[in-house]
Amino acid sequence: MNPAVLIPADIGLNAAIAICVVAFVSGTARGFSGFGSALIFMPLASSIADPRLVAALLLIIDFVAAAPLLPGAWDKADRKATAVMVAGALIGVPIGTYFLSRLEPVTTRWIISAFVFALLLLLLSGWRYRGKDHAAVSIGIGGLSGLCSGLAQTGGPPIVGYWLGRPLPFVIARANILLFFGASDVFSAVSYAATGLITFDAIRFALVVGPVYGIGVWFGASLFGKASEAVFRAICYALIAAAVIFGLPALDGVLR
């Protein structure tokens, strides 16, 4: 089969190649740290294609590519604490999905870029939740992450800020993050399907972009434990910032 027939009609070959490159880079970040893929992928890819298509595409390829990481995360995660946070996502995801399905594409593009930039600042600030464990706090953070995931698949920073602020080994924190997003992806899939966001175009295009993203996730996971955590996080933050910066000119072009 010619891969070109899997590319949506409104996306050219060059644009599809660019999206694949972005997918590999963002997948590498996801495989290593358990987060960061959407913050890199969404600003750039949504400046090339409709944010609704891009969000659905990322949901499909991320869920499939990250699935092999879930058994290991299940073994290492604090499942009880993660389940409480997942309850919040069950509320937040449908709300974010509603706004994604209703807003105009250009408006959504600007919201995504501004929102990802704000989340990047949160990560760079070094903020960590260091208070006591409370179910209400966990549900609230899970709900905020779910809202971000439903709108733009960018639910990582609230979860990362919370889990990395807990007195936990990085291995357990990473497992909690992976397990949470496994459940959140299921909620998003149901919510996106119910609102018509998962289209045949998204599914077909996922067959092109997905393998590239999967290779990136595998490559990133292979680096876990070998590369310096501090260095890799710095690279992830730089890539996120670059995604926002380089995505903005394309947004301006849409508005002209």
Coordinates of C-alpha atoms in Angstrom, one line a residue:
M1 CA 0.0 0.0 0.0
N2 CA 1.2 3.5 -0.8
P3 CA 1.6 5.4 2.5
A4 CA 0.5 8.6 0.7
V5 CA -3.1 7.3 0.7
L6 CA -3.0 7.3 4.5
I7 CA -2.3 11.0 4.7
P8 CA -5.3 13.2 5.1
A9 CA -6.2 15.2 2.0
D10 CA -5.6 18.6 3.6
I11 CA -2.1 17.6 4.7
G12 CA 0.7 17.6 2.1
L13 CA 3.6 15.2 1.9
N14 CA 6.1 17.7 3.3
A15 CA 3.8 18.5 6.2
A16 CA 3.3 14.8 7.0
I17 CA 7.1 14.3 7.0
A18 CA 7.5 17.3 9.4
I19 CA 4.9 15.8 11.7
C20 CA 6.7 12.5 11.7
V21 CA 10.0 14.2 12.7
V22 CA 8.2 16.0 15.5
A23 CA 6.6 12.7 16.5
F24 CA 10.0 11.0 16.8
V25 CA 11.5 13.8 19.0
S26 CA 8.4 13.9 21.2
G27 CA 8.3 10.1 21.5
T28 CA 11.9 10.0 22.7
A29 CA 11.0 12.4 25.5
R30 CA 8.0 10.3 26.4
G31 CA 9.9 7.1 26.5
F32 CA 12.6 8.4 28.8
S33 CA 10.8 10.6 31.3
G34 CA 7.2 9.4 31.0
F35 CA 6.0 12.9 30.0
G36 CA 6.8 15.8 27.6
S37 CA 5.6 14.4 24.3
A38 CA 2.5 16.5 24.1
L39 CA 4.2 19.7 25.1
I40 CA 6.6 19.2 22.2
F41 CA 4.2 17.7 19.7
M42 CA 1.1 19.8 20.1
P43 CA 2.4 23.3 19.5
L44 CA 4.3 22.3 16.4
A45 CA 1.9 19.8 14.9
S46 CA -1.2 21.9 15.5
S47 CA 0.4 24.8 13.6
I48 CA 0.6 22.4 10.6
A49 CA -2.8 20.6 10.9
D50 CA -6.2 21.0 12.6
P51 CA -5.7 20.8 16.4
R52 CA -8.7 18.4 16.6
L53 CA -6.9 16.0 14.2
V54 CA -3.6 16.4 15.9
A55 CA -5.0 15.8 19.4
A56 CA -6.7 12.6 18.3
L57 CA -3.6 11.5 16.4
L58 CA -1.4 12.0 19.4
L59 CA -3.9 10.2 21.6
I60 CA -3.9 7.1 19.3
I61 CA -0.2 6.8 18.7
D62 CA 0.8 7.6 22.3
F63 CA -1.6 5.0 23.7
V64 CA -0.4 2.3 21.4
A65 CA 3.3 3.2 21.7
A66 CA 3.3 3.6 25.5
A67 CA 1.3 0.4 26.2
P68 CA 4.4 -1.8 26.4
L69 CA 5.6 0.4 29.3
L70 CA 2.5 -0.1 31.4
P71 CA 3.2 -3.6 32.8
G72 CA 6.5 -2.4 34.2
A73 CA 4.8 0.7 35.6
W74 CA 2.0 -1.4 37.1
D75 CA 4.7 -3.4 39.1
K76 CA 6.5 -0.4 40.3
A77 CA 3.8 2.2 40.9
D78 CA 1.9 3.2 44.0
R79 CA -1.4 1.9 42.5
K80 CA -3.6 3.1 45.4
A81 CA -2.3 6.7 45.3
T82 CA -2.5 6.7 41.5
A83 CA -6.1 5.5 41.5
V84 CA -7.2 8.5 43.6
M85 CA -5.7 10.8 41.1
V86 CA -7.2 8.9 38.2
A87 CA -10.6 9.6 39.7
G88 CA -10.0 13.4 39.1
A89 CA -9.1 12.7 35.5
L90 CA -12.4 11.0 35.0
I91 CA -14.0 14.4 35.6
G92 CA -11.5 16.7 33.9
V93 CA -11.1 14.8 30.6
P94 CA -14.7 15.3 29.3
I95 CA -14.6 19.0 30.1
G96 CA -11.4 19.5 28.1
T97 CA -12.8 17.5 25.3
Y98 CA -15.9 19.6 25.1
F99 CA -13.8 22.8 24.6
L100 CA -11.6 21.1 22.0
S101 CA -14.7 20.1 20.0
R102 CA -16.3 23.5 20.2
L103 CA -13.6 26.0 19.8
E104 CA -12.4 27.3 16.4
P105 CA -9.1 25.8 15.2
V106 CA -7.1 29.1 15.2
T107 CA -8.4 29.8 18.7
T108 CA -7.4 26.4 19.9
R109 CA -3.9 26.8 18.4
W110 CA -3.3 30.0 20.3
I111 CA -4.7 28.4 23.5
I112 CA -2.4 25.4 23.1
S113 CA 0.7 27.5 22.5
A114 CA -0.1 29.9 25.4
F115 CA -1.0 27.0 27.7
V116 CA 2.1 24.9 26.9
F117 CA 4.3 28.0 27.5
A118 CA 2.6 28.4 30.9
L119 CA 3.1 24.8 31.8
L120 CA 6.8 25.0 30.7
L121 CA 7.2 27.9 33.1
L122 CA 5.7 25.8 35.8
L123 CA 8.2 23.0 35.1
L124 CA 11.2 25.5 34.9
S125 CA 10.1 27.1 38.2
G126 CA 11.0 23.9 40.0
W127 CA 7.6 23.9 41.7
R128 CA 6.8 20.7 43.6
Y129 CA 3.9 19.9 45.8
R130 CA 5.5 19.2 49.2
G131 CA 2.4 19.2 51.4
K132 CA 0.7 16.2 53.0
D133 CA -1.1 13.6 51.0
H134 CA -4.8 14.5 50.8
A135 CA -7.4 12.8 48.6
A136 CA -8.9 16.2 47.7
V137 CA -5.6 17.5 46.5
S138 CA -4.9 14.4 44.5
I139 CA -8.3 14.4 42.8
G140 CA -7.9 18.1 42.1
I141 CA -4.6 17.7 40.4
G142 CA -5.9 14.7 38.5
G143 CA -8.9 16.7 37.4
L144 CA -6.6 19.6 36.2
S145 CA -4.4 17.1 34.3
G146 CA -7.5 15.5 32.8
L147 CA -8.8 18.9 31.6
C148 CA -5.4 19.6 30.0
S149 CA -5.4 16.2 28.4
G150 CA -8.9 16.5 27.0
L151 CA -8.2 19.9 25.5
A152 CA -4.7 19.3 24.1
Q153 CA -3.3 16.1 25.5
T154 CA -1.0 18.2 27.7
G155 CA -1.8 16.9 31.1
G156 CA 1.8 16.1 32.1
P157 CA 3.1 19.1 34.2
P158 CA 0.5 19.1 37.0
I159 CA 1.1 15.3 37.5
V160 CA 4.9 15.6 37.2
G161 CA 5.0 18.6 39.6
Y162 CA 3.0 16.6 42.1
W163 CA 4.8 13.2 41.9
L164 CA 8.3 14.6 41.7
G165 CA 7.6 16.6 44.8
R166 CA 6.7 13.5 46.9
P167 CA 9.5 11.7 48.8
L168 CA 9.6 8.9 46.3
P169 CA 12.4 7.3 44.2
F170 CA 12.3 8.6 40.6
V171 CA 11.6 5.0 39.4
I172 CA 8.3 5.0 41.4
A173 CA 7.3 8.5 40.4
R174 CA 7.9 7.7 36.8
A175 CA 5.8 4.5 37.1
N176 CA 3.0 6.5 38.7
I177 CA 3.1 9.0 35.9
L178 CA 3.0 6.3 33.2
L179 CA 0.2 4.4 34.9
F180 CA -1.9 7.6 35.4
F181 CA -1.6 8.5 31.7
G182 CA -2.5 4.9 30.7
A183 CA -5.8 5.4 32.4
S184 CA -6.2 9.0 31.3
D185 CA -5.7 7.9 27.7
V186 CA -8.6 5.4 28.0
F187 CA -10.9 8.2 29.3
S188 CA -9.7 10.5 26.5
A189 CA -10.4 7.7 23.9
V190 CA -13.9 7.3 25.1
S191 CA -14.5 11.0 25.3
Y192 CA -13.0 11.8 21.9
A193 CA -15.0 8.9 20.3
A194 CA -18.2 10.2 21.8
T195 CA -17.7 13.7 20.4
G196 CA -16.6 12.5 17.0
L197 CA -12.9 13.7 17.3
I198 CA -11.5 10.2 16.5
T199 CA -12.0 10.2 12.7
F200 CA -11.0 7.8 10.0
D201 CA -8.4 10.4 8.9
A202 CA -6.8 10.3 12.4
I203 CA -6.8 6.5 12.4
R204 CA -5.3 6.2 8.9
F205 CA -2.7 8.9 9.6
A206 CA -1.7 7.2 12.9
L207 CA -0.6 4.2 10.7
V208 CA 2.0 6.6 9.2
V209 CA 3.0 8.6 12.3
G210 CA 2.6 5.9 14.9
P211 CA 5.6 3.7 13.9
V212 CA 7.9 6.7 13.9
Y213 CA 6.6 7.8 17.3
G214 CA 6.9 4.3 18.6
I215 CA 10.6 4.1 17.6
G216 CA 11.1 7.4 19.5
V217 CA 9.4 6.0 22.6
W218 CA 11.6 2.8 22.4
F219 CA 14.7 4.9 21.9
G220 CA 13.9 7.1 24.9
A221 CA 13.1 4.2 27.1
S222 CA 16.4 2.6 26.2
L223 CA 18.1 5.7 27.4
F224 CA 16.4 5.6 30.8
G225 CA 19.0 4.7 33.5
K226 CA 21.9 5.5 31.1
A227 CA 21.6 9.2 30.4
S228 CA 21.8 11.8 33.1
E229 CA 18.3 12.7 34.4
A230 CA 19.3 16.4 34.8
V231 CA 20.7 16.7 31.3
F232 CA 17.8 14.9 29.7
R233 CA 15.3 17.1 31.5
A234 CA 17.1 20.2 30.4
I235 CA 17.0 18.9 26.8
C236 CA 13.2 18.2 27.1
Y237 CA 12.6 21.7 28.4
A238 CA 14.6 23.2 25.6
L239 CA 12.6 21.2 23.0
I240 CA 9.3 22.3 24.6
A241 CA 10.4 25.9 24.4
A242 CA 11.5 25.5 20.8
A243 CA 8.2 23.9 19.9
V244 CA 6.3 27.0 21.3
I245 CA 8.6 29.5 19.6
F246 CA 8.8 27.9 16.2
G247 CA 5.1 27.2 16.2
L248 CA 4.1 30.8 16.6
P249 CA 5.1 32.1 13.1
A250 CA 2.9 29.4 11.6
L251 CA 0.0 30.7 13.7
D252 CA 0.6 34.2 12.5
G253 CA 0.5 33.0 9.0
V254 CA -2.9 31.5 9.5
L255 CA -4.2 34.8 10.9
R256 CA -2.9 36.9 8.0

